[in-house]
mmCIF file with all atom_site columns, C-alpha atoms in Angstrom:
data_model
loop_
_atom_site.group_PDB
_atom_site.id
_atom_site.type_symbol
_atom_site.label_atom_id
_atom_site.label_alt_id
_atom_site.label_comp_id
_atom_site.label_asym_id
_atom_site.label_entity_id
_atom_site.label_seq_id
_atom_site.pdbx_PDB_ins_code
_atom_site.Cartn_x
_atom_site.Cartn_y
_atom_site.Cartn_z
_atom_site.occupancy
_atom_site.B_iso_or_equiv
_atom_site.pdbx_formal_charge
_atom_site.auth_seq_id
_atom_site.auth_comp_id
_atom_site.auth_asym_id
_atom_site.auth_atom_id
_atom_site.pdbx_PDB_model_num
ATOM 1   C CA . MET A 1 1   ? -49.900 108.646 -160.425 1.00 87.00 ? 1   MET A CA 1
ATOM 2   C CA . HIS A 1 2   ? -49.748 110.054 -163.642 1.00 85.00 ? 2   HIS A CA 1
ATOM 3   C CA . SER A 1 3   ? -52.322 112.942 -163.309 1.00 90.00 ? 3   SER A CA 1
ATOM 4   C CA . VAL A 1 4   ? -50.051 114.039 -160.409 1.00 93.00 ? 4   VAL A CA 1
ATOM 5   C CA . MET A 1 5   ? -47.177 114.488 -162.213 1.00 93.00 ? 5   MET A CA 1
ATOM 6   C CA . MET A 1 6   ? -49.437 115.472 -165.419 1.00 93.00 ? 6   MET A CA 1
ATOM 7   C CA . GLY A 1 7   ? -50.815 118.369 -162.901 1.00 94.00 ? 7   GLY A CA 1
ATOM 8   C CA . LEU A 1 8   ? -47.273 119.120 -161.319 1.00 95.00 ? 8   LEU A CA 1
ATOM 9   C CA . SER A 1 9   ? -45.805 119.841 -165.570 1.00 95.00 ? 9   SER A CA 1
ATOM 10  C CA . ARG A 1 10  ? -49.066 121.499 -166.517 1.00 95.00 ? 10  ARG A CA 1
ATOM 11  C CA . GLY A 1 11  ? -49.134 123.833 -162.944 1.00 96.00 ? 11  GLY A CA 1
ATOM 12  C CA . LEU A 1 12  ? -45.034 124.974 -163.437 1.00 96.00 ? 12  LEU A CA 1
ATOM 13  C CA . ALA A 1 13  ? -46.066 125.312 -167.298 1.00 96.00 ? 13  ALA A CA 1
ATOM 14  C CA . MET A 1 14  ? -49.602 127.839 -165.861 1.00 97.00 ? 14  MET A CA 1
ATOM 15  C CA . ILE A 1 15  ? -46.493 129.397 -163.906 1.00 97.00 ? 15  ILE A CA 1
ATOM 16  C CA . GLY A 1 16  ? -44.001 130.082 -166.634 1.00 96.00 ? 16  GLY A CA 1
ATOM 17  C CA . GLY A 1 17  ? -46.537 130.948 -168.677 1.00 97.00 ? 17  GLY A CA 1
ATOM 18  C CA . ILE A 1 18  ? -47.522 133.805 -166.134 1.00 97.00 ? 18  ILE A CA 1
ATOM 19  C CA . VAL A 1 19  ? -44.575 134.996 -165.618 1.00 96.00 ? 19  VAL A CA 1
ATOM 20  C CA . LEU A 1 20  ? -43.766 134.745 -169.593 1.00 96.00 ? 20  LEU A CA 1
ATOM 21  C CA . SER A 1 21  ? -46.799 137.092 -170.033 1.00 97.00 ? 21  SER A CA 1
ATOM 22  C CA . ALA A 1 22  ? -45.930 139.666 -167.611 1.00 97.00 ? 22  ALA A CA 1
ATOM 23  C CA . LEU A 1 23  ? -42.879 140.057 -169.188 1.00 96.00 ? 23  LEU A CA 1
ATOM 24  C CA . ILE A 1 24  ? -44.046 140.938 -172.328 1.00 97.00 ? 24  ILE A CA 1
ATOM 25  C CA . LEU A 1 25  ? -46.107 143.459 -170.957 1.00 97.00 ? 25  LEU A CA 1
ATOM 26  C CA . MET A 1 26  ? -43.250 144.941 -169.315 1.00 96.00 ? 26  MET A CA 1
ATOM 27  C CA . THR A 1 27  ? -41.035 144.834 -172.654 1.00 95.00 ? 27  THR A CA 1
ATOM 28  C CA . CYS A 1 28  ? -43.999 146.427 -174.272 1.00 96.00 ? 28  CYS A CA 1
ATOM 29  C CA . VAL A 1 29  ? -45.022 149.294 -171.759 1.00 95.00 ? 29  VAL A CA 1
ATOM 30  C CA . SER A 1 30  ? -41.184 150.118 -172.010 1.00 94.00 ? 30  SER A CA 1
ATOM 31  C CA . ILE A 1 31  ? -40.997 149.952 -175.384 1.00 95.00 ? 31  ILE A CA 1
ATOM 32  C CA . LEU A 1 32  ? -43.315 152.414 -175.684 1.00 94.00 ? 32  LEU A CA 1
ATOM 33  C CA . GLY A 1 33  ? -42.615 154.397 -172.471 1.00 92.00 ? 33  GLY A CA 1
ATOM 34  C CA . ARG A 1 34  ? -38.373 154.850 -174.319 1.00 93.00 ? 34  ARG A CA 1
ATOM 35  C CA . HIS A 1 35  ? -40.709 156.567 -177.238 1.00 93.00 ? 35  HIS A CA 1
ATOM 36  C CA . ALA A 1 36  ? -42.808 158.479 -175.756 1.00 91.00 ? 36  ALA A CA 1
ATOM 37  C CA . SER A 1 37  ? -39.756 159.512 -173.738 1.00 91.00 ? 37  SER A CA 1
ATOM 38  C CA . THR A 1 38  ? -37.827 160.120 -176.790 1.00 92.00 ? 38  THR A CA 1
ATOM 39  C CA . ALA A 1 39  ? -40.272 162.384 -178.459 1.00 91.00 ? 39  ALA A CA 1
ATOM 40  C CA . LEU A 1 40  ? -41.720 164.207 -175.248 1.00 89.00 ? 40  LEU A CA 1
ATOM 41  C CA . ASN A 1 41  ? -37.521 165.221 -175.096 1.00 88.00 ? 41  ASN A CA 1
ATOM 42  C CA . SER A 1 42  ? -37.711 166.240 -178.973 1.00 90.00 ? 42  SER A CA 1
ATOM 43  C CA . ASP A 1 43  ? -36.941 169.281 -180.395 1.00 90.00 ? 43  ASP A CA 1
ATOM 44  C CA . MET A 1 44  ? -40.800 169.420 -181.506 1.00 90.00 ? 44  MET A CA 1
ATOM 45  C CA . VAL A 1 45  ? -41.953 169.379 -178.612 1.00 87.00 ? 45  VAL A CA 1
ATOM 46  C CA . GLN A 1 46  ? -40.253 170.647 -176.636 1.00 87.00 ? 46  GLN A CA 1
ATOM 47  C CA . SER A 1 47  ? -40.844 173.931 -178.695 1.00 88.00 ? 47  SER A CA 1
ATOM 48  C CA . VAL A 1 48  ? -44.771 173.614 -179.259 1.00 89.00 ? 48  VAL A CA 1
ATOM 49  C CA . ALA A 1 49  ? -45.957 171.992 -175.245 1.00 89.00 ? 49  ALA A CA 1
ATOM 50  C CA . PRO A 1 50  ? -42.999 172.875 -173.450 1.00 88.00 ? 50  PRO A CA 1
ATOM 51  C CA . ALA A 1 51  ? -45.217 172.939 -169.532 1.00 90.00 ? 51  ALA A CA 1
ATOM 52  C CA . LEU A 1 52  ? -46.825 169.721 -171.325 1.00 86.00 ? 52  LEU A CA 1
ATOM 53  C CA . ALA A 1 53  ? -44.246 167.331 -171.841 1.00 87.00 ? 53  ALA A CA 1
ATOM 54  C CA . THR A 1 54  ? -42.087 168.429 -168.725 1.00 87.00 ? 54  THR A CA 1
ATOM 55  C CA . TRP A 1 55  ? -45.682 167.457 -166.724 1.00 86.00 ? 55  TRP A CA 1
ATOM 56  C CA . LEU A 1 56  ? -45.685 164.855 -168.700 1.00 85.00 ? 56  LEU A CA 1
ATOM 57  C CA . LEU A 1 57  ? -42.326 163.667 -168.571 1.00 85.00 ? 57  LEU A CA 1
ATOM 58  C CA . GLY A 1 58  ? -41.936 164.645 -164.623 1.00 87.00 ? 58  GLY A CA 1
ATOM 59  C CA . PHE A 1 59  ? -45.370 161.932 -164.405 1.00 84.00 ? 59  PHE A CA 1
ATOM 60  C CA . GLY A 1 60  ? -42.876 159.042 -164.873 1.00 84.00 ? 60  GLY A CA 1
ATOM 61  C CA . ILE A 1 61  ? -43.130 158.665 -169.371 1.00 87.00 ? 61  ILE A CA 1
ATOM 62  C CA . GLY A 1 62  ? -40.416 156.616 -169.907 1.00 86.00 ? 62  GLY A CA 1
ATOM 63  C CA . PRO A 1 63  ? -39.102 152.505 -170.197 1.00 90.00 ? 63  PRO A CA 1
ATOM 64  C CA . ILE A 1 64  ? -39.353 151.230 -166.898 1.00 90.00 ? 64  ILE A CA 1
ATOM 65  C CA . TYR A 1 65  ? -35.716 151.109 -164.792 1.00 92.00 ? 65  TYR A CA 1
ATOM 66  C CA . GLY A 1 66  ? -34.419 147.150 -164.733 1.00 90.00 ? 66  GLY A CA 1
ATOM 67  C CA . ASP A 1 67  ? -36.332 145.770 -167.844 1.00 92.00 ? 67  ASP A CA 1
ATOM 68  C CA . PHE A 1 68  ? -33.297 144.247 -169.031 1.00 92.00 ? 68  PHE A CA 1
ATOM 69  C CA . GLU A 1 69  ? -32.567 142.513 -165.605 1.00 92.00 ? 69  GLU A CA 1
ATOM 70  C CA . LEU A 1 70  ? -36.229 141.946 -164.718 1.00 94.00 ? 70  LEU A CA 1
ATOM 71  C CA . THR A 1 71  ? -36.415 140.056 -167.915 1.00 94.00 ? 71  THR A CA 1
ATOM 72  C CA . GLU A 1 72  ? -33.468 137.865 -168.204 1.00 91.00 ? 72  GLU A CA 1
ATOM 73  C CA . LEU A 1 73  ? -34.313 137.405 -164.628 1.00 91.00 ? 73  LEU A CA 1
ATOM 74  C CA . GLY A 1 74  ? -37.450 136.058 -165.608 1.00 94.00 ? 74  GLY A CA 1
ATOM 75  C CA . MET A 1 75  ? -36.441 134.049 -168.819 1.00 94.00 ? 75  MET A CA 1
ATOM 76  C CA . GLY A 1 76  ? -34.776 130.818 -166.655 1.00 92.00 ? 76  GLY A CA 1
ATOM 77  C CA . PHE A 1 77  ? -37.087 130.662 -164.913 1.00 95.00 ? 77  PHE A CA 1
ATOM 78  C CA . ALA A 1 78  ? -39.696 129.653 -167.251 1.00 96.00 ? 78  ALA A CA 1
ATOM 79  C CA . VAL A 1 79  ? -37.931 128.416 -169.017 1.00 94.00 ? 79  VAL A CA 1
ATOM 80  C CA . PHE A 1 80  ? -37.380 125.957 -166.303 1.00 95.00 ? 80  PHE A CA 1
ATOM 81  C CA . CYS A 1 81  ? -41.308 126.123 -166.149 1.00 96.00 ? 81  CYS A CA 1
ATOM 82  C CA . PHE A 1 82  ? -41.718 124.521 -169.203 1.00 95.00 ? 82  PHE A CA 1
ATOM 83  C CA . LEU A 1 83  ? -40.043 122.193 -169.292 1.00 94.00 ? 83  LEU A CA 1
ATOM 84  C CA . PRO A 1 84  ? -41.146 119.836 -167.250 1.00 95.00 ? 84  PRO A CA 1
ATOM 85  C CA . LEU A 1 85  ? -44.778 119.966 -169.617 1.00 94.00 ? 85  LEU A CA 1
ATOM 86  C CA . CYS A 1 86  ? -42.562 119.554 -172.225 1.00 91.00 ? 86  CYS A CA 1
ATOM 87  C CA . GLN A 1 87  ? -41.075 115.945 -170.833 1.00 90.00 ? 87  GLN A CA 1
ATOM 88  C CA . ILE A 1 88  ? -44.327 114.072 -169.977 1.00 91.00 ? 88  ILE A CA 1
ATOM 89  C CA . THR A 1 89  ? -46.108 115.077 -173.101 1.00 88.00 ? 89  THR A CA 1
ATOM 90  C CA . SER A 1 90  ? -42.638 113.954 -175.442 1.00 81.00 ? 90  SER A CA 1
ATOM 91  C CA . GLY A 1 91  ? -42.815 117.768 -176.503 1.00 77.00 ? 91  GLY A CA 1
ATOM 92  C CA . HIS A 1 92  ? -39.023 117.975 -177.043 1.00 74.00 ? 92  HIS A CA 1
ATOM 93  C CA . ALA A 1 93  ? -38.100 118.467 -181.003 1.00 72.00 ? 93  ALA A CA 1
ATOM 94  C CA . ARG A 1 94  ? -37.185 114.982 -182.801 1.00 70.00 ? 94  ARG A CA 1
ATOM 95  C CA . VAL A 1 95  ? -36.058 113.204 -186.426 1.00 69.00 ? 95  VAL A CA 1
ATOM 96  C CA . ASP A 1 96  ? -37.374 109.935 -186.817 1.00 72.00 ? 96  ASP A CA 1
ATOM 97  C CA . ILE A 1 97  ? -35.726 109.631 -189.765 1.00 77.00 ? 97  ILE A CA 1
ATOM 98  C CA . PHE A 1 98  ? -33.702 107.057 -188.273 1.00 76.00 ? 98  PHE A CA 1
ATOM 99  C CA . THR A 1 99  ? -35.910 106.103 -184.967 1.00 73.00 ? 99  THR A CA 1
ATOM 100 C CA . ALA A 1 100 ? -38.876 104.553 -187.841 1.00 77.00 ? 100 ALA A CA 1
ATOM 101 C CA . PHE A 1 101 ? -37.136 101.734 -189.277 1.00 82.00 ? 101 PHE A CA 1
ATOM 102 C CA . LEU A 1 102 ? -36.411 100.636 -185.705 1.00 83.00 ? 102 LEU A CA 1
ATOM 103 C CA . SER A 1 103 ? -39.404 98.345  -184.258 1.00 87.00 ? 103 SER A CA 1
ATOM 104 C CA . ASP A 1 104 ? -41.298 99.223  -181.687 1.00 85.00 ? 104 ASP A CA 1
ATOM 105 C CA . ALA A 1 105 ? -39.672 97.230  -178.923 1.00 88.00 ? 105 ALA A CA 1
ATOM 106 C CA . THR A 1 106 ? -35.979 98.757  -180.316 1.00 88.00 ? 106 THR A CA 1
ATOM 107 C CA . ASN A 1 107 ? -37.649 102.515 -180.307 1.00 87.00 ? 107 ASN A CA 1
ATOM 108 C CA . ARG A 1 108 ? -38.989 101.848 -176.250 1.00 89.00 ? 108 ARG A CA 1
ATOM 109 C CA . TRP A 1 109 ? -35.670 101.405 -175.015 1.00 92.00 ? 109 TRP A CA 1
ATOM 110 C CA . LEU A 1 110 ? -34.860 103.969 -177.593 1.00 90.00 ? 110 LEU A CA 1
ATOM 111 C CA . ARG A 1 111 ? -37.167 106.269 -175.288 1.00 89.00 ? 111 ARG A CA 1
ATOM 112 C CA . LEU A 1 112 ? -35.370 105.073 -172.123 1.00 93.00 ? 112 LEU A CA 1
ATOM 113 C CA . ILE A 1 113 ? -31.844 105.570 -173.257 1.00 93.00 ? 113 ILE A CA 1
ATOM 114 C CA . ILE A 1 114 ? -33.011 109.411 -174.073 1.00 91.00 ? 114 ILE A CA 1
ATOM 115 C CA . GLU A 1 115 ? -34.991 109.946 -170.810 1.00 93.00 ? 115 GLU A CA 1
ATOM 116 C CA . THR A 1 116 ? -31.946 108.499 -168.817 1.00 96.00 ? 116 THR A CA 1
ATOM 117 C CA . ILE A 1 117 ? -29.702 110.372 -170.288 1.00 96.00 ? 117 ILE A CA 1
ATOM 118 C CA . PHE A 1 118 ? -32.465 113.325 -169.766 1.00 95.00 ? 118 PHE A CA 1
ATOM 119 C CA . LEU A 1 119 ? -32.914 112.756 -166.167 1.00 97.00 ? 119 LEU A CA 1
ATOM 120 C CA . GLY A 1 120 ? -29.163 113.470 -165.196 1.00 97.00 ? 120 GLY A CA 1
ATOM 121 C CA . ALA A 1 121 ? -28.913 116.394 -167.232 1.00 96.00 ? 121 ALA A CA 1
ATOM 122 C CA . ILE A 1 122 ? -31.600 117.947 -165.881 1.00 96.00 ? 122 ILE A CA 1
ATOM 123 C CA . ALA A 1 123 ? -30.280 116.416 -162.308 1.00 97.00 ? 123 ALA A CA 1
ATOM 124 C CA . LEU A 1 124 ? -26.724 117.910 -162.972 1.00 97.00 ? 124 LEU A CA 1
ATOM 125 C CA . ILE A 1 125 ? -28.286 121.752 -164.074 1.00 96.00 ? 125 ILE A CA 1
ATOM 126 C CA . ALA A 1 126 ? -30.942 121.445 -160.897 1.00 96.00 ? 126 ALA A CA 1
ATOM 127 C CA . TRP A 1 127 ? -27.756 120.506 -158.887 1.00 96.00 ? 127 TRP A CA 1
ATOM 128 C CA . ARG A 1 128 ? -25.420 123.788 -160.312 1.00 96.00 ? 128 ARG A CA 1
ATOM 129 C CA . LEU A 1 129 ? -28.505 125.944 -159.066 1.00 95.00 ? 129 LEU A CA 1
ATOM 130 C CA . SER A 1 130 ? -28.255 124.955 -155.894 1.00 95.00 ? 130 SER A CA 1
ATOM 131 C CA . ILE A 1 131 ? -24.416 125.282 -155.784 1.00 95.00 ? 131 ILE A CA 1
ATOM 132 C CA . GLY A 1 132 ? -24.707 128.158 -157.659 1.00 93.00 ? 132 GLY A CA 1
ATOM 133 C CA . MET A 1 133 ? -27.669 129.630 -155.101 1.00 94.00 ? 133 MET A CA 1
ATOM 134 C CA . SER A 1 134 ? -25.423 129.507 -152.510 1.00 94.00 ? 134 SER A CA 1
ATOM 135 C CA . SER A 1 135 ? -22.440 130.555 -153.771 1.00 94.00 ? 135 SER A CA 1
ATOM 136 C CA . ARG A 1 136 ? -24.707 134.052 -154.432 1.00 93.00 ? 136 ARG A CA 1
ATOM 137 C CA . MET A 1 137 ? -25.557 133.880 -151.594 1.00 94.00 ? 137 MET A CA 1
ATOM 138 C CA . ARG A 1 138 ? -22.220 133.891 -149.697 1.00 95.00 ? 138 ARG A CA 1
ATOM 139 C CA . THR A 1 139 ? -21.044 136.659 -151.629 1.00 94.00 ? 139 THR A CA 1
ATOM 140 C CA . GLY A 1 140 ? -23.954 139.076 -151.301 1.00 91.00 ? 140 GLY A CA 1
ATOM 141 C CA . GLN A 1 141 ? -23.934 139.646 -154.722 1.00 91.00 ? 141 GLN A CA 1
ATOM 142 C CA . THR A 1 142 ? -27.012 142.086 -156.352 1.00 91.00 ? 142 THR A CA 1
ATOM 143 C CA . THR A 1 143 ? -28.060 142.573 -160.013 1.00 89.00 ? 143 THR A CA 1
ATOM 144 C CA . TYR A 1 144 ? -26.844 146.194 -161.118 1.00 91.00 ? 144 TYR A CA 1
ATOM 145 C CA . LEU A 1 145 ? -29.383 148.597 -161.856 1.00 92.00 ? 145 LEU A CA 1
ATOM 146 C CA . LEU A 1 146 ? -31.817 146.672 -159.630 1.00 91.00 ? 146 LEU A CA 1
ATOM 147 C CA . GLU A 1 147 ? -29.846 146.060 -157.064 1.00 91.00 ? 147 GLU A CA 1
ATOM 148 C CA . TRP A 1 148 ? -31.891 142.787 -156.333 1.00 92.00 ? 148 TRP A CA 1
ATOM 149 C CA . PRO A 1 149 ? -30.418 139.554 -154.747 1.00 94.00 ? 149 PRO A CA 1
ATOM 150 C CA . VAL A 1 150 ? -29.076 137.146 -157.534 1.00 91.00 ? 150 VAL A CA 1
ATOM 151 C CA . TRP A 1 151 ? -30.181 134.130 -155.225 1.00 94.00 ? 151 TRP A CA 1
ATOM 152 C CA . TRP A 1 152 ? -33.315 134.947 -155.993 1.00 93.00 ? 152 TRP A CA 1
ATOM 153 C CA . PRO A 1 153 ? -33.560 134.456 -159.910 1.00 92.00 ? 153 PRO A CA 1
ATOM 154 C CA . TYR A 1 154 ? -31.685 130.722 -158.771 1.00 93.00 ? 154 TYR A CA 1
ATOM 155 C CA . ALA A 1 155 ? -33.516 129.490 -156.478 1.00 95.00 ? 155 ALA A CA 1
ATOM 156 C CA . ALA A 1 156 ? -36.953 130.081 -158.820 1.00 95.00 ? 156 ALA A CA 1
ATOM 157 C CA . CYS A 1 157 ? -35.255 128.325 -161.655 1.00 95.00 ? 157 CYS A CA 1
ATOM 158 C CA . MET A 1 158 ? -33.790 126.217 -159.203 1.00 95.00 ? 158 MET A CA 1
ATOM 159 C CA . VAL A 1 159 ? -37.748 124.968 -157.718 1.00 95.00 ? 159 VAL A CA 1
ATOM 160 C CA . ALA A 1 160 ? -38.633 124.932 -161.687 1.00 96.00 ? 160 ALA A CA 1
ATOM 161 C CA . ALA A 1 161 ? -35.769 121.939 -161.854 1.00 96.00 ? 161 ALA A CA 1
ATOM 162 C CA . SER A 1 162 ? -35.817 120.312 -159.486 1.00 96.00 ? 162 SER A CA 1
ATOM 163 C CA . GLY A 1 163 ? -40.034 119.518 -160.829 1.00 96.00 ? 163 GLY A CA 1
ATOM 164 C CA . ALA A 1 164 ? -38.194 118.541 -164.419 1.00 96.00 ? 164 ALA A CA 1
ATOM 165 C CA . VAL A 1 165 ? -36.534 116.563 -162.513 1.00 97.00 ? 165 VAL A CA 1
ATOM 166 C CA . ILE A 1 166 ? -39.018 114.908 -160.561 1.00 96.00 ? 166 ILE A CA 1
ATOM 167 C CA . VAL A 1 167 ? -40.849 114.297 -164.089 1.00 96.00 ? 167 VAL A CA 1
ATOM 168 C CA . ALA A 1 168 ? -37.905 113.507 -165.520 1.00 96.00 ? 168 ALA A CA 1
ATOM 169 C CA . ALA A 1 169 ? -37.325 111.213 -163.270 1.00 97.00 ? 169 ALA A CA 1
ATOM 170 C CA . TYR A 1 170 ? -41.167 109.965 -163.259 1.00 96.00 ? 170 TYR A CA 1
ATOM 171 C CA . MET A 1 171 ? -40.467 109.646 -167.183 1.00 94.00 ? 171 MET A CA 1
ATOM 172 C CA . VAL A 1 172 ? -37.373 107.256 -166.393 1.00 95.00 ? 172 VAL A CA 1
ATOM 173 C CA . TYR A 1 173 ? -39.505 104.733 -163.923 1.00 95.00 ? 173 TYR A CA 1
ATOM 174 C CA . ILE A 1 174 ? -42.961 104.806 -167.312 1.00 93.00 ? 174 ILE A CA 1
ATOM 175 C CA . ARG A 1 175 ? -39.922 104.538 -169.952 1.00 93.00 ? 175 ARG A CA 1
ATOM 176 C CA . VAL A 1 176 ? -38.451 100.957 -167.689 1.00 94.00 ? 176 VAL A CA 1
ATOM 177 C CA . LEU A 1 177 ? -41.943 99.296  -167.303 1.00 94.00 ? 177 LEU A CA 1
ATOM 178 C CA . GLU A 1 178 ? -43.200 99.847  -171.619 1.00 92.00 ? 178 GLU A CA 1
ATOM 179 C CA . ALA A 1 179 ? -39.467 98.452  -171.991 1.00 92.00 ? 179 ALA A CA 1
ATOM 180 C CA . ILE A 1 180 ? -39.617 95.603  -170.150 1.00 93.00 ? 180 ILE A CA 1
ATOM 181 C CA . GLY A 1 181 ? -43.155 95.068  -170.438 1.00 91.00 ? 181 GLY A CA 1
ATOM 182 C CA . GLY A 1 182 ? -43.340 95.719  -174.189 1.00 84.00 ? 182 GLY A CA 1
ATOM 183 C CA . LYS A 1 183 ? -45.878 97.177  -174.475 1.00 85.00 ? 183 LYS A CA 1
ATOM 184 C CA . ASP A 1 184 ? -46.683 101.910 -174.445 1.00 83.00 ? 184 ASP A CA 1
ATOM 185 C CA . ILE A 1 185 ? -47.647 103.213 -171.424 1.00 82.00 ? 185 ILE A CA 1
ATOM 186 C CA . ILE A 1 186 ? -47.546 106.767 -172.280 1.00 81.00 ? 186 ILE A CA 1
ATOM 187 C CA . GLY A 1 187 ? -46.012 106.026 -175.735 1.00 68.00 ? 187 GLY A CA 1
ATOM 188 C CA . GLU A 1 188 ? -44.734 109.393 -177.598 1.00 67.00 ? 188 GLU A CA 1
ATOM 189 C CA . GLY A 1 189 ? -47.816 111.582 -177.639 1.00 59.00 ? 189 GLY A CA 1
ATOM 190 C CA . GLY A 1 190 ? -47.429 112.223 -173.877 1.00 50.00 ? 190 GLY A CA 1
ATOM 191 C CA . GLU A 1 191 ? -51.210 110.935 -172.799 1.00 46.00 ? 191 GLU A CA 1
ATOM 192 C CA . SER A 1 192 ? -51.253 107.365 -170.116 1.00 45.00 ? 192 SER A CA 1
ATOM 193 C CA . GLU A 1 193 ? -53.010 104.823 -171.478 1.00 44.00 ? 193 GLU A CA 1
ATOM 194 C CA . HIS A 1 194 ? -53.566 103.254 -168.418 1.00 39.00 ? 194 HIS A CA 1
#
C-alpha cells in the first residue's frame, strides 16, 4: 500500500514539477520578449534600423499574451500537486523544540492528531474547490485576457487536492497503527519501515 501511495505522490509531484518548469520557462521567455519589444520600439533602434525593428515586431517578438493569467492558473495546480509528496515524506515545516522532550509514544499520538487535522483541512479545501468549480461552470465565467473557462483550473486543482486527500487519509491510517501499536511504521522521515 505504501508503494502505491508513494507512487501517487511522486507522480503528482512530477506533474506539478513539469507545470512549474513550463511556467518558469514561459515567464523567462515573456520577460525577454517584453524587453526585446521595448528595445525594438526605442527611438534609437527605430532611427538606426526601422525596417528590421518593424519586421521583428511583426514576427511576434514581445511578451507572451496572457502570461500573468497562465502563471496564476498554473501555480495553484502545482502547489496542490506537491502536497501529497510533502505529506507522505513528512516534509511540512515543524518546530521540534517542544516535541523533542516528549516520549516516543506521545509524539506518535501527536503525529496522529496533526495528520487528522491536515486531512480535515485538505478535505475541506477539495470540497470547496468542487463547489467553486460547479459555480464557475454554471456561470460560464472566463479569464479576462485568454477567455478560458475559469472552471478548468478549479477542476485541475480539485483533482490534485483529491490526490492529497487520499494520501492524507492513508497517513492518518498509518499514524493510527503507529499510535496503537507503539512502533513507527513511517516515522518522521517519511520512509516506510514495512
